[in-house]
């Protein structure tokens, strides 16, 4: 399967889901203006469009205007905001949206208690952020719910 990216411009960050099946293949890009575009399979709401529709050309995620980075998980996506907050959307059956529930969200939803992140990463159904003080906070089914901070040495 090939995903079209010809309409992408001014991209400052990019992430593609690390799932080997086509069922969850999706990618998202952050633009210099702070918007996020996603494309691919949207079956779990991971494209942030408010539905489970798939889009094979990039579509802008509503309500994201200050993103600086994006991370795509298997069936979900999270955006890091310029102020240090994080919003996630998509499947939440493994608690990957970090809101303390396992209810899926098809549109961006804030992650609980994450306000000082400077970087974000995803692997499968787990997400971690690096905080301004150098600490790390993670959430997801294999880690913990709600987001927990790792002790600094």
Coordinates of N, CA and C in Angstrom, one line a residue:
X1 N 0.8 -1.2 0.0 CA 0.0 0.0 0.0 C 0.9 1.2 0.0
X2 N 0.5 2.2 -0.8 CA 1.3 3.4 -0.9 C 0.4 4.6 -0.4
X3 N 0.9 5.4 0.4 CA 0.2 6.6 0.9 C 0.7 7.8 0.3
X4 N -0.2 8.7 -0.3 CA 0.2 9.9 -1.0 C 0.6 11.0 0.0
X5 N 1.7 11.6 -0.3 CA 2.2 12.7 0.6 C 2.5 14.0 -0.2
X6 N 2.1 14.0 -1.4 CA 2.4 15.2 -2.3 C 1.9 16.5 -1.8
X7 N 0.8 16.5 -1.0 CA 0.2 17.7 -0.5 C 0.9 18.2 0.7
X8 N 1.9 17.6 1.3 CA 2.5 18.0 2.5 C 3.5 19.1 2.2
X9 N 3.5 20.2 3.0 CA 4.4 21.3 2.9 C 4.8 21.8 4.3
X10 N 5.9 22.4 4.4 CA 6.4 23.0 5.7 C 6.3 22.0 6.8
X11 N 6.7 20.8 6.6 CA 6.7 19.7 7.7 C 7.9 19.9 8.6
X12 N 7.7 19.9 9.9 CA 8.8 20.0 10.9 C 8.9 18.7 11.7
X13 N 7.9 17.8 11.7 CA 8.0 16.6 12.4 C 7.1 15.6 11.7
X14 N 7.5 14.3 11.8 CA 6.7 13.2 11.1 C 6.8 12.0 11.9
X15 N 5.7 11.2 11.9 CA 5.7 9.9 12.6 C 4.8 8.9 11.8
X16 N 5.2 7.7 11.7 CA 4.4 6.7 11.1 C 4.2 5.5 12.1
X17 N 3.0 4.9 12.1 CA 2.7 3.9 13.0 C 3.7 2.7 12.8
X18 N 4.1 2.1 13.9 CA 5.0 1.0 13.8 C 4.3 -0.4 13.9
X19 N 3.3 -0.5 13.1 CA 2.5 -1.8 13.0 C 2.8 -2.4 11.7
X20 N 3.1 -3.7 11.7 CA 3.5 -4.3 10.5 C 2.3 -4.7 9.6
X21 N 1.1 -4.6 10.1 CA -0.1 -4.9 9.3 C -0.6 -3.6 8.7
X22 N -1.4 -3.8 7.7 CA -2.0 -2.6 7.0 C -3.3 -2.2 7.8
X23 N -3.7 -2.9 8.8 CA -4.9 -2.6 9.5 C -4.8 -1.3 10.2
X24 N -3.6 -0.9 10.7 CA -3.4 0.3 11.5 C -2.4 1.2 10.9
X25 N -2.0 1.0 9.6 CA -1.0 1.9 9.0 C -1.5 3.3 8.9
X26 N -0.9 4.2 9.6 CA -1.2 5.6 9.4 C 0.1 6.4 9.7
X27 N 0.0 7.7 9.3 CA 1.2 8.6 9.5 C 0.6 9.9 9.8
X28 N 1.4 10.8 10.5 CA 1.0 12.1 10.8 C 2.2 13.0 10.7
X29 N 2.0 14.3 10.3 CA 3.0 15.3 10.1 C 2.6 16.5 10.9
X30 N 3.6 17.2 11.5 CA 3.4 18.5 12.1 C 3.9 19.6 11.1
X31 N 3.2 20.6 10.9 CA 3.5 21.7 10.0 C 4.1 22.9 10.8
X32 N 4.9 23.7 10.1 CA 5.5 24.8 10.8 C 4.5 25.7 11.5
X33 N 3.3 25.8 11.0 CA 2.2 26.6 11.6 C 1.6 26.0 12.8
X34 N 2.0 24.8 13.2 CA 1.5 24.1 14.4 C 0.4 23.2 14.1
X35 N -0.1 23.0 12.9 CA -1.2 22.1 12.6 C -0.6 20.7 12.4
X36 N -1.5 19.7 12.4 CA -1.1 18.3 12.2 C -2.0 17.8 11.1
X37 N -1.4 17.0 10.2 CA -2.1 16.3 9.2 C -1.8 14.8 9.3
X38 N -2.9 14.0 9.2 CA -2.7 12.6 9.3 C -3.4 11.9 8.0
X39 N -2.9 10.7 7.7 CA -3.5 10.0 6.6 C -3.2 8.5 6.8
X40 N -4.0 7.7 6.1 CA -3.9 6.2 6.2 C -5.2 5.6 6.7
X41 N -5.1 4.5 7.4 CA -6.2 3.8 7.9 C -6.7 4.6 9.2
X42 N -8.0 4.9 9.2 CA -8.6 5.6 10.4 C -9.6 4.7 11.2
X43 N -9.5 3.4 11.0 CA -10.5 2.5 11.6 C -10.7 2.7 13.1
X44 N -9.6 3.2 13.8 CA -9.7 3.4 15.3 C -9.8 4.8 15.7
X45 N -10.0 5.7 14.7 CA -10.1 7.1 15.0 C -8.7 7.8 15.1
X46 N -7.6 7.1 14.7 CA -6.3 7.5 14.8 C -5.9 8.7 13.9
X47 N -6.8 9.1 13.0 CA -6.5 10.2 12.1 C -7.1 11.5 12.7
X48 N -7.8 11.4 13.8 CA -8.3 12.6 14.5 C -9.4 13.4 13.8
X49 N -10.1 12.8 12.9 CA -11.2 13.4 12.2 C -12.6 13.4 12.8
X50 N -12.7 12.8 14.0 CA -14.0 12.6 14.6 C -14.8 11.4 14.1
X51 N -14.1 10.6 13.3 CA -14.8 9.4 12.8 C -13.7 8.3 12.6
X52 N -14.2 7.2 12.0 CA -13.3 6.0 11.7 C -13.0 6.0 10.2
X53 N -13.2 7.1 9.5 CA -12.9 7.1 8.1 C -11.4 7.1 7.8
X54 N -11.1 6.4 6.8 CA -9.7 6.4 6.3 C -9.5 7.5 5.3
X55 N -8.3 8.0 5.2 CA -7.9 9.1 4.2 C -6.5 8.7 3.7
X56 N -6.5 8.6 2.4 CA -5.2 8.3 1.8 C -4.4 9.4 1.2
X57 N -4.9 10.6 1.5 CA -4.1 11.9 1.4 C -4.2 12.6 2.7
X58 N -3.2 13.4 3.1 CA -3.2 14.0 4.4 C -4.4 14.9 4.6
X59 N -5.0 14.8 5.8 CA -6.1 15.7 6.2 C -5.7 16.4 7.5
X60 N -6.1 17.6 7.7 CA -5.7 18.4 8.9 C -6.6 17.9 10.1
X61 N -5.9 17.7 11.2 CA -6.6 17.3 12.4 C -7.2 18.6 13.0
X62 N -8.5 18.6 13.2 CA -9.2 19.8 13.8 C -8.7 20.0 15.3
X63 N -8.7 21.3 15.7 CA -8.4 21.7 17.1 C -6.9 21.6 17.5
X64 N -6.0 21.3 16.6 CA -4.6 21.3 16.9 C -4.0 22.4 16.1
X65 N -3.5 23.4 16.8 CA -2.9 24.6 16.2 C -1.6 25.0 16.7
X66 N -1.1 24.3 17.7 CA 0.2 24.6 18.3 C 1.1 23.4 18.5
X67 N 1.0 22.5 17.7 CA 1.8 21.2 17.8 C 3.3 21.5 17.5
X68 N 4.2 20.8 18.2 CA 5.6 20.9 17.8 C 6.1 19.5 17.5
X69 N 5.4 18.4 17.9 CA 5.8 17.1 17.6 C 4.6 16.2 17.6
X70 N 4.7 15.0 16.9 CA 3.7 14.0 16.9 C 4.3 12.7 17.0
X71 N 3.5 11.7 17.6 CA 3.9 10.4 17.8 C 2.7 9.5 17.4
X72 N 2.9 8.5 16.6 CA 1.9 7.6 16.2 C 2.1 6.2 16.8
X73 N 1.1 5.7 17.5 CA 1.1 4.4 18.0 C 0.4 3.4 17.1
X74 N 0.2 2.2 17.5 CA -0.4 1.2 16.7 C -1.8 1.6 16.2
X75 N -2.7 2.1 17.1 CA -4.0 2.5 16.8 C -4.4 3.9 17.3
X76 N -3.4 4.7 17.6 CA -3.7 6.0 18.2 C -2.6 7.0 17.8
X77 N -2.8 8.2 18.1 CA -1.8 9.3 17.8 C -1.8 10.3 18.9
X78 N -0.7 10.9 19.2 CA -0.6 12.0 20.2 C 0.2 13.1 19.6
X79 N -0.2 14.3 20.0 CA 0.5 15.5 19.6 C 1.0 16.3 20.8
X80 N 2.3 16.7 20.7 CA 2.9 17.5 21.8 C 2.6 19.0 21.4
X81 N 2.1 19.7 22.4 CA 1.8 21.1 22.2 C 2.9 22.0 22.6
X82 N 3.0 23.2 22.0 CA 4.1 24.1 22.3 C 4.2 24.4 23.8
X83 N 3.1 24.5 24.5 CA 3.2 24.8 25.9 C 3.5 23.6 26.8
X84 N 3.7 22.4 26.3 CA 4.1 21.3 27.1 C 3.0 20.3 27.3
X85 N 1.8 20.6 26.9 CA 0.7 19.6 27.0 C 0.7 18.6 25.9
X86 N -0.1 17.6 26.0 CA -0.2 16.5 25.0 C -1.7 16.2 24.8
X87 N -2.1 16.0 23.5 CA -3.4 15.6 23.2 C -3.3 14.3 22.4
X88 N -4.2 13.3 22.7 CA -4.2 12.1 22.0 C -5.6 11.7 21.4
X89 N -5.6 10.8 20.4 CA -6.9 10.4 19.9 C -6.7 9.0 19.2
X90 N -7.8 8.3 19.1 CA -7.8 6.9 18.5 C -8.2 5.9 19.5
X91 N -7.8 4.7 19.3 CA -8.1 3.6 20.2 C -7.6 3.8 21.6
X92 N -8.3 3.4 22.6 CA -7.9 3.6 24.0 C -8.0 2.3 24.7
X93 N -8.2 1.2 24.0 CA -8.4 -0.1 24.7 C -7.2 -0.6 25.5
X94 N -6.0 0.0 25.2 CA -4.8 -0.3 26.0 C -4.4 0.9 26.9
X95 N -5.4 1.8 27.1 CA -5.1 3.0 27.9 C -4.1 4.0 27.3
X96 N -3.9 3.9 26.0 CA -2.9 4.7 25.3 C -3.2 6.2 25.2
X97 N -4.4 6.6 25.5 CA -4.7 8.0 25.4 C -4.4 8.8 26.6
X98 N -4.0 8.1 27.7 CA -3.6 8.8 28.9 C -4.6 9.6 29.7
X99 N -5.9 9.3 29.5 CA -6.9 10.1 30.2 C -7.5 9.3 31.4
X100 N -6.9 8.2 31.7 CA -7.4 7.4 32.9 C -8.6 6.5 32.6
X101 N -9.0 6.5 31.3 CA -10.1 5.6 30.9 C -9.6 4.7 29.8
X102 N -10.5 3.8 29.3 CA -10.2 3.0 28.1 C -11.2 3.3 27.1
X103 N -11.9 4.5 27.1 CA -12.8 4.9 26.1 C -12.1 5.5 24.9
X104 N -12.3 5.0 23.7 CA -11.6 5.6 22.5 C -12.2 7.0 22.2
X105 N -11.3 7.8 21.6 CA -11.7 9.1 21.2 C -11.3 9.3 19.8
X106 N -12.2 9.8 19.0 CA -11.9 10.1 17.6 C -11.5 11.5 17.3
X107 N -11.3 12.3 18.3 CA -10.8 13.6 18.2 C -9.8 13.9 19.3
X108 N -9.0 14.9 19.2 CA -8.0 15.2 20.2 C -8.6 15.4 21.6
X109 N -7.9 14.8 22.5 CA -8.3 14.8 23.9 C -7.1 15.0 24.8
X110 N -7.1 15.9 25.8 CA -5.9 16.1 26.6 C -5.5 14.9 27.4
X111 N -4.2 14.7 27.6 CA -3.6 13.7 28.4 C -3.6 14.3 29.8
X112 N -4.1 13.5 30.8 CA -4.1 13.9 32.2 C -2.7 14.2 32.8
X113 N -2.6 15.3 33.4 CA -1.4 15.6 34.2 C -0.1 15.8 33.4
X114 N -0.2 16.0 32.1 CA 1.0 16.2 31.4 C 1.0 17.7 30.9
X115 N 1.8 18.5 31.5 CA 1.8 19.9 31.2 C 3.2 20.5 30.9
X116 N 4.3 19.7 31.0 CA 5.6 20.2 30.9 C 6.5 19.3 30.0
X117 N 5.9 18.7 29.0 CA 6.6 17.9 28.1 C 7.4 18.7 27.0
X118 N 8.6 18.1 26.6 CA 9.4 18.8 25.6 C 9.7 17.8 24.4
X119 N 9.4 16.5 24.6 CA 9.5 15.5 23.5 C 8.6 14.4 23.8
X120 N 8.2 13.7 22.7 CA 7.2 12.6 22.8 C 7.7 11.4 21.9
X121 N 7.4 10.2 22.4 CA 7.7 9.0 21.6 C 6.6 8.0 21.9
X122 N 6.4 7.1 20.8 CA 5.4 6.0 20.9 C 6.1 4.7 20.5
X123 N 5.6 3.6 21.1 CA 5.9 2.3 20.7 C 4.7 1.4 20.9
X124 N 4.1 0.9 19.8 CA 2.9 0.1 20.0 C 1.8 0.9 20.6
X125 N 1.4 0.5 21.8 CA 0.3 1.1 22.5 C 0.8 2.0 23.7
X126 N 2.1 2.2 23.8 CA 2.7 3.0 24.9 C 3.3 4.3 24.4
X127 N 3.1 5.3 25.3 CA 3.7 6.7 25.0 C 4.5 7.1 26.1
X128 N 5.6 7.9 25.8 CA 6.4 8.5 26.9 C 6.7 9.9 26.4
X129 N 6.9 10.8 27.4 CA 7.3 12.2 27.1 C 8.5 12.4 28.0
X130 N 9.4 13.3 27.5 CA 10.5 13.8 28.3 C 10.0 15.2 28.8
X131 N 10.1 15.4 30.1 CA 9.7 16.6 30.8 C 10.8 17.7 30.8
X132 N 10.4 18.9 31.0 CA 11.4 20.0 31.0 C 12.5 19.8 32.0
X133 N 12.2 19.1 33.1 CA 13.2 18.9 34.1 C 14.1 17.7 33.9
X134 N 13.9 17.0 32.7 CA 14.6 15.8 32.3 C 14.0 14.5 32.8
X135 N 12.9 14.6 33.5 CA 12.2 13.4 33.9 C 11.4 12.8 32.8
X136 N 10.8 11.7 33.0 CA 10.1 11.0 32.0 C 8.7 10.6 32.5
X137 N 7.6 10.8 31.7 CA 6.3 10.3 32.1 C 5.8 9.4 31.0
X138 N 5.2 8.3 31.4 CA 4.8 7.3 30.4 C 3.3 6.9 30.7
X139 N 2.6 6.4 29.7 CA 1.3 5.8 29.9 C 1.1 4.8 28.8
X140 N 0.1 4.0 29.0 CA -0.3 2.9 28.0 C -0.5 1.6 28.7
X141 N -1.0 0.6 28.0 CA -1.3 -0.7 28.6 C -0.2 -1.4 29.2
X142 N 1.0 -1.3 28.6 CA 2.1 -2.1 29.2 C 2.9 -1.3 30.2
X143 N 2.5 0.0 30.4 CA 3.2 0.8 31.3 C 2.4 1.1 32.6
X144 N 1.5 2.0 32.5 CA 0.6 2.3 33.6 C -0.5 3.3 33.2
X145 N -1.6 3.3 34.0 CA -2.6 4.3 33.8 C -2.9 4.8 35.1
X146 N -3.1 6.1 35.4 CA -2.9 7.2 34.4 C -1.4 7.4 34.2
X147 N -1.0 8.4 33.5 CA 0.4 8.7 33.2 C 1.2 8.7 34.5
X148 N 2.4 8.1 34.5 CA 3.2 8.1 35.7 C 4.6 8.6 35.4
X149 N 5.2 9.3 36.3 CA 6.5 9.8 36.1 C 7.5 8.8 36.7
X150 N 8.6 8.7 36.0 CA 9.7 7.9 36.4 C 10.6 8.7 37.4
X151 N 11.1 8.1 38.5 CA 11.9 8.8 39.4 C 13.2 9.2 38.7
X152 N 13.7 10.4 39.0 CA 15.0 10.8 38.5 C 16.1 10.3 39.4
X153 N 17.2 9.9 38.9 CA 18.3 9.4 39.7 C 18.9 10.5 40.6

